Every structure is written in structure tokens, then in C-alpha cells.
Amino acid sequence: MKLYNTLTKRKEEFVPLEEGKVKMYVCGPTVYNLIHIGNARPMIVFDTVRRYFEYKGYEVNFVSNFTDVDDKIIKKAIEEGVSASEISQRYIKECKKDMEAMNVKPATKHPLATEEICGMVGMIGNLIEKGYAYEKNGTVYFRTRSFKEYGKLSHKNLDDLRSGGRALLVTGEDEKEDPLDFVLWKPKKEGEPAWESPWSDGRPGWHIECSVMSKKYLGDQIDIHAGGEDLVFPHHENEIAQSEAANGKEFAKYWMHNAFLNIDNHKMSKSLGNFRTVREIGEQYDLQVLRFFMLSAHYRSPLNFSADLMEASKNGLDRILTAVANLKHLLGVSVKEKMTEEEKTAFAKTEDFVKAYEASMEDDFNTADAIASIFDLVKYANTTATAESSKEYLQGLYDLIVKLSDVLGLIVEKEEEMLAEDIEALIAERQEARKAKDFKRADEIRDELLGKGIILEDTREGVKWKRA
Ligand code: AMP
Ligand code: ZN
């Protein structure tokens, strides 16, 4: 399996650190708002990478953080007059709902920066001890020049950075030994959340969070570290400097970065007012369509979001859904059980589509070509499956399309509608939970039903439900 490594700027054969296992860390969102469709790109892309490794039999330890302490979170908390943790908790919950709707698997672990401060203080202390960091008036800086390989990921030269870096100086940071040095710990300002440390009551810098969470949940060395291409510099470059200086080992073997998602050929930004949340798209389309759209391009190519492309994606996904529904229908009417010799020969030909699919995925996760192979398989199914086919042949085609789609995280089987009696039973359980003041369980049940398209309404006559 080959993947493009930003570190070496080449496609490389994937060789795991430990046989049969993949340790993978993906930088997660800063939670101060509903996630936008740009944030959804790395989620969908790297979830697909994970699913493919799992399909190949690897055990994947997939860690993805939530950055739950940050200037933007604090700003939003002040605007709303609530605590920063209320903001981050709210948007973590919303983000998880969006992830589920996009069929992004929960990570093996989703660490929160605020729950890992102790480890950050520990790593910063270690860096100071080794001479890689220093404290000035309660702020701790990383001594960038002390890490000899600085710039190896972003392929930047320290002296070029230095001339550009002067402009980066911000007030209060002129006490740095060198403009290139970056913050590991900063003292609190009035009203900000803060934690104790040997240097000041304050909070960690953003970069140290990922170095520490990756080390804690995956160890000193990992196979793959991933995120959007905007993170290459400075975030990932700084993570490498911190982790390798502290641990004395190469941090990640492979660095993967997705290209950006633009909107109507413009950069998506709040100031341009062309910002789209996943939630908004979900009101217009099943989010499987968004997932299909994201995977219809190579992850390292810029992708443009437009109404036309979403319609094309909807049609593309529908082609697969229709073929699967048709096979299901034929399975209902077929009377023959076992494959005939002819069918066996016909089914053996599907192996070519699987081979082409795998070859695309193994060429740096070319999901666009992998989708094309699914289409070839769909076409083959549409032309060879009839009411005369055996159940075994139809089921074989059905299972294969579902399996290959599932690796891309595309759900192509229509879920059976939930039976009224099952809905009533869950509503009754929710009422019991409410009586027992177990509001967490009550909310879970409401969300579970919502996920299945069942909307609850509390009325004077009791709880009523309807299908969305
Ligand atoms: P942030 O919350 O800004 O830290 O971003 C979370 C993740 O989303 C990071 O991996 C970013 O690189 C990625 N990201 C943000 N905007 C876009 C975009 N427009 N296209 C693709 N990825 C993005
Ligand atoms: Zn990170």
C-alpha cells in the first residue's frame, strides 16, 4: 500500500511500526461553533483511510482530539456570558452528532486538551530540563533553533523563516530569545480558564496539546499523523520539534494532509459570508451525499463545493442505492437457491472490479477511482442480475457492493423502518428515565430516535411521535 508522505514528498510503501497494527493521530477541530464542511473533509478522508486499513485486516488505534481551550472558545464564552467549558461541551456534542450523520466512526479515543494538562506540564518541564525550552515572566517558549531538524516537514529553511518571522512578532512576545520561538505555556489573562504550573497559572499552547495526547494514547512513535494542509506549518512542524526533542525518537513515520475545500471557487471564510456548516447541508441532503462528494476527488486535490457538484453526487450515490435496492427486490422474487455453473463463472469476473478497487485505494487512497470501480460493479450487477438469477448469485453481488461501499463509509442499504411498537417501547423507557431524573439516558433515547428519523413532541396528552 502506497501513501504520500509530506515529510519526504514522495509516495511511499506503508510499513507499520508493529505488524498488523496502525497507530494514527488526526488533529481534531477547535470546538466553538458547529463544524463547517471544510472541517468535514479531514474527518471523512481519514475515516476512510482507517476503514481501508481495517478492511485489509489491520487493527487501527485511531486517536483524534478536541481542542477545547482556545482564544476563540473564550471569546464566544464571554459573548454568551457562559463558561468556556459550557461552549466546548456543547459543540463537542454537536460535532459528534454531525460525525455520526456523516458515518464517521468514533475514534478509539477522543482526548480533550483540558483533561490532559498534567501531561503537558510534564512535557514542558522535560523540554526545559533538556535545554529545548525556557521561561520568561511566566511564559514558556520552545527554543526553535535548538531543534536541529526544524523545518523538515514543511521544507522550510530556518533563515528564510527568520526574515519572515520578524513580522510575526506580537506584543508581549518581544521577550523571546528569537522571533522563531513559539509558546508552550502562557499565563492567564483576567477571566480566562487557567491551570497551575511551575511557571504561572495559565494554559498550554496549541501545539503541545497534540504532542502530549498522541504520546499518551499511542506512544512515543506513531505510524501516521494527519490533518488539513494548513496544519503543516507551523502546527505539525512544531509538534515534531516538541515530540522529537522530548522523546528522542522519530515522532510519526508518515504525515498525511488533505487539501482544502473551497466554495464556489472561493476560500470559505466568515468575512466572505460563504461559510457552510455540515448541519445546513444536512437540512438539504442526506449527509451520505456530502460524504460521496468528498470522496469523489483525491484527498490531496483542492475540492470545490457547489450546488451542481452536490446534485451530481446525489445522482452518483443514487445509482448505487438503486442497484442495491433492485438486488434486494430480486432476492425477494428469486426461486433458485444455488449458483449455476454459468453464474459461478459470471461471479468470478467480479474479482476484477475488486482488484481495480483495491489498486486504486492502495495508490495513495484514490477514492475517486475506487468509486469508479464500484460503478463498474453496479453496471455489471444491473446487466447480469435478473429474476431468473439464483439467490446465491444475487446475494453475492449485493454483499460485494455493500462491502466495498462500506469501506468508503457509504451506507447503501436502506434501513428497515423502525416498527411502531419498538418506538413506543423506547418512548416508555424515556419516560421512566425522566421520572428517575436520568436525563442523560432520556436525551440519548431522544437522539437515538432522531437518528432513525423519529421526531418526538411533548404534548399535553403525552409524548407524540412522527417520522421525519
Ligand atoms: P480547526 O478547527 O480550524 O483547527 O480545523 C480542524 C481541521 O479541519 C484541521 O485538520 C483543518 O486543517 C481542517 N480544515 C479547516 N478548514 C478546512 C477547509 N476549508 N478544507 C479542508 N480542511 C479544512
Ligand atoms: Zn494537532
PDB file of C-alpha atoms in Angstrom, residues 201-387:
ATOM      1  CA  ASP A 201      -1.294  29.893  36.428  1.00  0.00           C
ATOM      2  CA  GLY A 202      -2.162  29.651  32.779  1.00  0.00           C
ATOM      3  CA  ARG A 203      -2.831  27.380  29.845  1.00  0.00           C
ATOM      4  CA  PRO A 204      -0.896  25.406  27.249  1.00  0.00           C
ATOM      5  CA  GLY A 205      -0.112  26.499  23.715  1.00  0.00           C
ATOM      6  CA  TRP A 206      -1.998  24.695  20.969  1.00  0.00           C
ATOM      7  CA  HIS A 207       0.925  22.694  19.539  1.00  0.00           C
ATOM      8  CA  ILE A 208       1.939  20.989  22.794  1.00  0.00           C
ATOM      9  CA  GLU A 209      -1.576  19.558  23.177  1.00  0.00           C
ATOM     10  CA  CYS A 210      -1.238  17.182  20.253  1.00  0.00           C
ATOM     11  CA  SER A 211       2.324  16.100  21.115  1.00  0.00           C
ATOM     12  CA  VAL A 212       1.132  15.090  24.577  1.00  0.00           C
ATOM     13  CA  MET A 213      -2.157  13.440  23.620  1.00  0.00           C
ATOM     14  CA  SER A 214      -0.506  11.463  20.851  1.00  0.00           C
ATOM     15  CA  LYS A 215       2.222  10.241  23.218  1.00  0.00           C
ATOM     16  CA  LYS A 216      -0.232   9.314  25.961  1.00  0.00           C
ATOM     17  CA  TYR A 217      -2.631   7.312  23.809  1.00  0.00           C
ATOM     18  CA  LEU A 218      -0.344   5.975  21.084  1.00  0.00           C
ATOM     19  CA  GLY A 219       3.203   6.067  22.481  1.00  0.00           C
ATOM     20  CA  ASP A 220       6.373   7.956  21.519  1.00  0.00           C
ATOM     21  CA  GLN A 221       6.261   6.752  17.920  1.00  0.00           C
ATOM     22  CA  ILE A 222       3.257   6.518  15.672  1.00  0.00           C
ATOM     23  CA  ASP A 223       2.637   5.388  12.105  1.00  0.00           C
ATOM     24  CA  ILE A 224       0.503   8.205  10.712  1.00  0.00           C
ATOM     25  CA  HIS A 225      -0.154  11.768  11.769  1.00  0.00           C
ATOM     26  CA  ALA A 226      -2.756  13.604   9.732  1.00  0.00           C
ATOM     27  CA  GLY A 227      -4.751  16.782   9.280  1.00  0.00           C
ATOM     28  CA  GLY A 228      -5.573  19.531   6.813  1.00  0.00           C
ATOM     29  CA  GLU A 229      -2.723  21.045   4.777  1.00  0.00           C
ATOM     30  CA  ASP A 230      -2.929  24.340   6.701  1.00  0.00           C
ATOM     31  CA  LEU A 231      -1.578  22.427   9.699  1.00  0.00           C
ATOM     32  CA  VAL A 232       1.768  21.502   8.088  1.00  0.00           C
ATOM     33  CA  PHE A 233       3.257  24.787   9.217  1.00  0.00           C
ATOM     34  CA  PRO A 234       3.532  25.755  11.977  1.00  0.00           C
ATOM     35  CA  HIS A 235       1.343  23.261  13.869  1.00  0.00           C
ATOM     36  CA  HIS A 236       2.817  19.954  12.719  1.00  0.00           C
ATOM     37  CA  GLU A 237       6.333  21.320  12.335  1.00  0.00           C
ATOM     38  CA  ASN A 238       6.144  22.428  15.980  1.00  0.00           C
ATOM     39  CA  GLU A 239       4.657  19.125  17.102  1.00  0.00           C
ATOM     40  CA  ILE A 240       7.647  17.332  15.557  1.00  0.00           C
ATOM     41  CA  ALA A 241      10.096  19.668  17.294  1.00  0.00           C
ATOM     42  CA  GLN A 242       8.442  19.192  20.699  1.00  0.00           C
ATOM     43  CA  SER A 243       7.903  15.430  20.477  1.00  0.00           C
ATOM     44  CA  GLU A 244      11.271  14.520  18.998  1.00  0.00           C
ATOM     45  CA  ALA A 245      13.151  16.830  21.388  1.00  0.00           C
ATOM     46  CA  ALA A 246      11.283  15.400  24.390  1.00  0.00           C
ATOM     47  CA  ASN A 247      11.226  11.722  23.408  1.00  0.00           C
ATOM     48  CA  GLY A 248      14.484  11.436  21.454  1.00  0.00           C
ATOM     49  CA  LYS A 249      12.733   9.370  18.736  1.00  0.00           C
ATOM     50  CA  GLU A 250      11.197   9.985  15.350  1.00  0.00           C
ATOM     51  CA  PHE A 251       7.600  11.057  16.081  1.00  0.00           C
ATOM     52  CA  ALA A 252       5.500   9.940  13.103  1.00  0.00           C
ATOM     53  CA  LYS A 253       6.641   7.883  10.133  1.00  0.00           C
ATOM     54  CA  TYR A 254       4.049   9.179   7.678  1.00  0.00           C
ATOM     55  CA  TRP A 255       2.446  12.619   7.542  1.00  0.00           C
ATOM     56  CA  MET A 256      -0.756  12.879   5.537  1.00  0.00           C
ATOM     57  CA  HIS A 257      -2.502  16.140   4.659  1.00  0.00           C
ATOM     58  CA  ASN A 258      -5.763  16.796   2.865  1.00  0.00           C
ATOM     59  CA  ALA A 259      -6.079  19.744   0.514  1.00  0.00           C
ATOM     60  CA  PHE A 260      -8.615  22.460   1.181  1.00  0.00           C
ATOM     61  CA  LEU A 261     -12.274  22.584   0.356  1.00  0.00           C
ATOM     62  CA  ASN A 262     -13.326  25.784  -1.377  1.00  0.00           C
ATOM     63  CA  ILE A 263     -16.794  27.017  -2.034  1.00  0.00           C
ATOM     64  CA  ASP A 264     -17.884  28.246  -5.478  1.00  0.00           C
ATOM     65  CA  ASN A 265     -14.157  28.617  -6.232  1.00  0.00           C
ATOM     66  CA  HIS A 266     -13.535  30.890  -3.264  1.00  0.00           C
ATOM     67  CA  LYS A 267     -11.858  30.261   0.025  1.00  0.00           C
ATOM     68  CA  MET A 268     -14.514  29.638   2.636  1.00  0.00           C
ATOM     69  CA  SER A 269     -14.429  32.338   5.276  1.00  0.00           C
ATOM     70  CA  LYS A 270     -16.681  34.117   7.711  1.00  0.00           C
ATOM     71  CA  SER A 271     -15.887  37.528   6.219  1.00  0.00           C
ATOM     72  CA  LEU A 272     -16.977  36.445   2.723  1.00  0.00           C
ATOM     73  CA  GLY A 273     -20.181  35.072   4.214  1.00  0.00           C
ATOM     74  CA  ASN A 274     -19.826  31.854   2.214  1.00  0.00           C
ATOM     75  CA  PHE A 275     -19.371  29.695   5.238  1.00  0.00           C
ATOM     76  CA  ARG A 276     -21.475  26.471   5.233  1.00  0.00           C
ATOM     77  CA  THR A 277     -21.955  24.218   8.227  1.00  0.00           C
ATOM     78  CA  VAL A 278     -22.426  20.478   7.966  1.00  0.00           C
ATOM     79  CA  ARG A 279     -25.740  20.984   9.761  1.00  0.00           C
ATOM     80  CA  GLU A 280     -27.015  23.274   6.987  1.00  0.00           C
ATOM     81  CA  ILE A 281     -26.056  20.795   4.285  1.00  0.00           C
ATOM     82  CA  GLY A 282     -27.796  18.101   6.330  1.00  0.00           C
ATOM     83  CA  GLU A 283     -31.066  20.022   6.051  1.00  0.00           C
ATOM     84  CA  GLN A 284     -30.851  19.836   2.274  1.00  0.00           C
ATOM     85  CA  TYR A 285     -29.255  16.450   1.691  1.00  0.00           C
ATOM     86  CA  ASP A 286     -28.674  13.149   3.396  1.00  0.00           C
ATOM     87  CA  LEU A 287     -25.086  13.601   4.641  1.00  0.00           C
ATOM     88  CA  GLN A 288     -24.113  10.441   2.788  1.00  0.00           C
ATOM     89  CA  VAL A 289     -24.249  12.694  -0.270  1.00  0.00           C
ATOM     90  CA  LEU A 290     -21.684  15.030   1.315  1.00  0.00           C
ATOM     91  CA  ARG A 291     -19.504  12.030   2.053  1.00  0.00           C
ATOM     92  CA  PHE A 292     -19.793  10.788  -1.528  1.00  0.00           C
ATOM     93  CA  PHE A 293     -18.951  14.288  -2.779  1.00  0.00           C
ATOM     94  CA  MET A 294     -15.806  14.486  -0.604  1.00  0.00           C
ATOM     95  CA  LEU A 295     -14.587  11.098  -1.786  1.00  0.00           C
ATOM     96  CA  SER A 296     -15.249  11.808  -5.432  1.00  0.00           C
ATOM     97  CA  ALA A 297     -11.977  13.774  -5.518  1.00  0.00           C
ATOM     98  CA  HIS A 298      -8.493  12.748  -4.474  1.00  0.00           C
ATOM     99  CA  TYR A 299      -7.816  13.955  -0.924  1.00  0.00           C
ATOM    100  CA  ARG A 300      -4.685  15.880  -1.994  1.00  0.00           C
ATOM    101  CA  SER A 301      -6.518  17.853  -4.686  1.00  0.00           C
ATOM    102  CA  PRO A 302      -8.348  21.047  -3.846  1.00  0.00           C
ATOM    103  CA  LEU A 303     -12.071  20.430  -3.954  1.00  0.00           C
ATOM    104  CA  ASN A 304     -14.727  22.924  -4.905  1.00  0.00           C
ATOM    105  CA  PHE A 305     -18.116  22.775  -3.248  1.00  0.00           C
ATOM    106  CA  SER A 306     -21.024  23.804  -5.450  1.00  0.00           C
ATOM    107  CA  ALA A 307     -24.725  23.079  -5.795  1.00  0.00           C
ATOM    108  CA  ASP A 308     -24.078  21.352  -9.148  1.00  0.00           C
ATOM    109  CA  LEU A 309     -21.452  19.024  -7.753  1.00  0.00           C
ATOM    110  CA  MET A 310     -23.716  18.127  -4.841  1.00  0.00           C
ATOM    111  CA  GLU A 311     -26.501  17.252  -7.285  1.00  0.00           C
ATOM    112  CA  ALA A 312     -24.064  15.143  -9.317  1.00  0.00           C
ATOM    113  CA  SER A 313     -23.007  13.390  -6.091  1.00  0.00           C
ATOM    114  CA  LYS A 314     -26.611  12.740  -5.168  1.00  0.00           C
ATOM    115  CA  ASN A 315     -27.182  11.142  -8.562  1.00  0.00           C
ATOM    116  CA  GLY A 316     -23.987   9.104  -8.269  1.00  0.00           C
ATOM    117  CA  LEU A 317     -24.939   7.765  -4.852  1.00  0.00           C
ATOM    118  CA  ASP A 318     -28.470   7.059  -6.079  1.00  0.00           C
ATOM    119  CA  ARG A 319     -27.078   4.824  -8.819  1.00  0.00           C
ATOM    120  CA  ILE A 320     -25.539   2.589  -6.160  1.00  0.00           C
ATOM    121  CA  LEU A 321     -28.602   2.743  -3.889  1.00  0.00           C
ATOM    122  CA  THR A 322     -30.907   1.823  -6.751  1.00  0.00           C
ATOM    123  CA  ALA A 323     -28.774  -1.157  -7.808  1.00  0.00           C
ATOM    124  CA  VAL A 324     -28.677  -2.436  -4.223  1.00  0.00           C
ATOM    125  CA  ALA A 325     -32.454  -1.950  -3.806  1.00  0.00           C
ATOM    126  CA  ASN A 326     -33.014  -3.755  -7.089  1.00  0.00           C
ATOM    127  CA  LEU A 327     -30.876  -6.719  -5.971  1.00  0.00           C
ATOM    128  CA  LYS A 328     -32.884  -6.846  -2.761  1.00  0.00           C
ATOM    129  CA  HIS A 329     -36.094  -6.895  -4.738  1.00  0.00           C
ATOM    130  CA  LEU A 330     -34.786  -9.685  -6.983  1.00  0.00           C
ATOM    131  CA  LEU A 331     -33.749 -11.649  -3.904  1.00  0.00           C
ATOM    132  CA  GLY A 332     -37.370 -11.498  -2.810  1.00  0.00           C
ATOM    133  CA  VAL A 333     -38.669 -12.968  -6.055  1.00  0.00           C
ATOM    134  CA  SER A 334     -35.875 -15.414  -6.944  1.00  0.00           C
ATOM    135  CA  VAL A 335     -36.774 -19.096  -6.579  1.00  0.00           C
ATOM    136  CA  LYS A 336     -33.420 -20.761  -7.222  1.00  0.00           C
ATOM    137  CA  GLU A 337     -31.073 -21.223  -4.267  1.00  0.00           C
ATOM    138  CA  LYS A 338     -27.599 -22.182  -5.516  1.00  0.00           C
ATOM    139  CA  MET A 339     -25.467 -20.642  -8.280  1.00  0.00           C
ATOM    140  CA  THR A 340     -25.400 -22.418 -11.624  1.00  0.00           C
ATOM    141  CA  GLU A 341     -22.034 -23.148 -13.269  1.00  0.00           C
ATOM    142  CA  GLU A 342     -22.628 -20.178 -15.574  1.00  0.00           C
ATOM    143  CA  GLU A 343     -23.314 -17.917 -12.627  1.00  0.00           C
ATOM    144  CA  LYS A 344     -20.168 -19.135 -10.921  1.00  0.00           C
ATOM    145  CA  THR A 345     -18.163 -18.043 -13.954  1.00  0.00           C
ATOM    146  CA  ALA A 346     -20.032 -14.721 -14.060  1.00  0.00           C
ATOM    147  CA  PHE A 347     -19.430 -14.141 -10.358  1.00  0.00           C
ATOM    148  CA  ALA A 348     -15.713 -14.905 -10.692  1.00  0.00           C
ATOM    149  CA  LYS A 349     -15.492 -11.886 -13.021  1.00  0.00           C
ATOM    150  CA  THR A 350     -16.405  -9.534 -10.160  1.00  0.00           C
ATOM    151  CA  GLU A 351     -12.932 -10.251  -8.813  1.00  0.00           C
ATOM    152  CA  ASP A 352     -11.580  -7.840 -11.467  1.00  0.00           C
ATOM    153  CA  PHE A 353     -13.635  -4.983 -10.047  1.00  0.00           C
ATOM    154  CA  VAL A 354     -12.408  -5.757  -6.546  1.00  0.00           C
ATOM    155  CA  LYS A 355      -8.805  -5.835  -7.757  1.00  0.00           C
ATOM    156  CA  ALA A 356      -9.198  -2.491  -9.526  1.00  0.00           C
ATOM    157  CA  TYR A 357     -10.856  -1.026  -6.431  1.00  0.00           C
ATOM    158  CA  GLU A 358      -8.046  -2.184  -4.159  1.00  0.00           C
ATOM    159  CA  ALA A 359      -5.362  -0.994  -6.576  1.00  0.00           C
ATOM    160  CA  SER A 360      -6.918   2.498  -6.508  1.00  0.00           C
ATOM    161  CA  MET A 361      -7.131   2.583  -2.743  1.00  0.00           C
ATOM    162  CA  GLU A 362      -3.561   1.332  -2.440  1.00  0.00           C
ATOM    163  CA  ASP A 363      -2.352   4.105  -4.693  1.00  0.00           C
ATOM    164  CA  ASP A 364      -2.465   6.808  -2.021  1.00  0.00           C
ATOM    165  CA  PHE A 365      -6.181   6.334  -1.375  1.00  0.00           C
ATOM    166  CA  ASN A 366      -7.518   7.263  -4.764  1.00  0.00           C
ATOM    167  CA  THR A 367     -11.150   7.166  -3.686  1.00  0.00           C
ATOM    168  CA  ALA A 368     -12.347   8.753  -6.947  1.00  0.00           C
ATOM    169  CA  ASP A 369     -11.116   5.733  -8.918  1.00  0.00           C
ATOM    170  CA  ALA A 370     -12.364   3.352  -6.227  1.00  0.00           C
ATOM    171  CA  ILE A 371     -15.862   4.814  -6.701  1.00  0.00           C
ATOM    172  CA  ALA A 372     -15.481   4.265 -10.443  1.00  0.00           C
ATOM    173  CA  SER A 373     -14.836   0.557  -9.744  1.00  0.00           C
ATOM    174  CA  ILE A 374     -17.986   0.385  -7.629  1.00  0.00           C
ATOM    175  CA  PHE A 375     -19.868   1.908 -10.574  1.00  0.00           C
ATOM    176  CA  ASP A 376     -18.411  -0.767 -12.866  1.00  0.00           C
ATOM    177  CA  LEU A 377     -19.595  -3.413 -10.448  1.00  0.00           C
ATOM    178  CA  VAL A 378     -23.043  -1.779 -10.242  1.00  0.00           C
ATOM    179  CA  LYS A 379     -23.290  -1.779 -14.035  1.00  0.00           C
ATOM    180  CA  TYR A 380     -22.283  -5.435 -14.099  1.00  0.00           C
ATOM    181  CA  ALA A 381     -24.931  -6.255 -11.493  1.00  0.00           C
ATOM    182  CA  ASN A 382     -27.585  -4.302 -13.392  1.00  0.00           C
ATOM    183  CA  THR A 383     -26.875  -6.204 -16.590  1.00  0.00           C
ATOM    184  CA  THR A 384     -26.398  -9.719 -15.214  1.00  0.00           C
ATOM    185  CA  ALA A 385     -28.880  -9.970 -12.345  1.00  0.00           C
ATOM    186  CA  THR A 386     -32.458 -10.921 -13.263  1.00  0.00           C
ATOM    187  CA  ALA A 387     -35.489 -12.521 -11.674  1.00  0.00           C
TER     188      ALA A 387
END
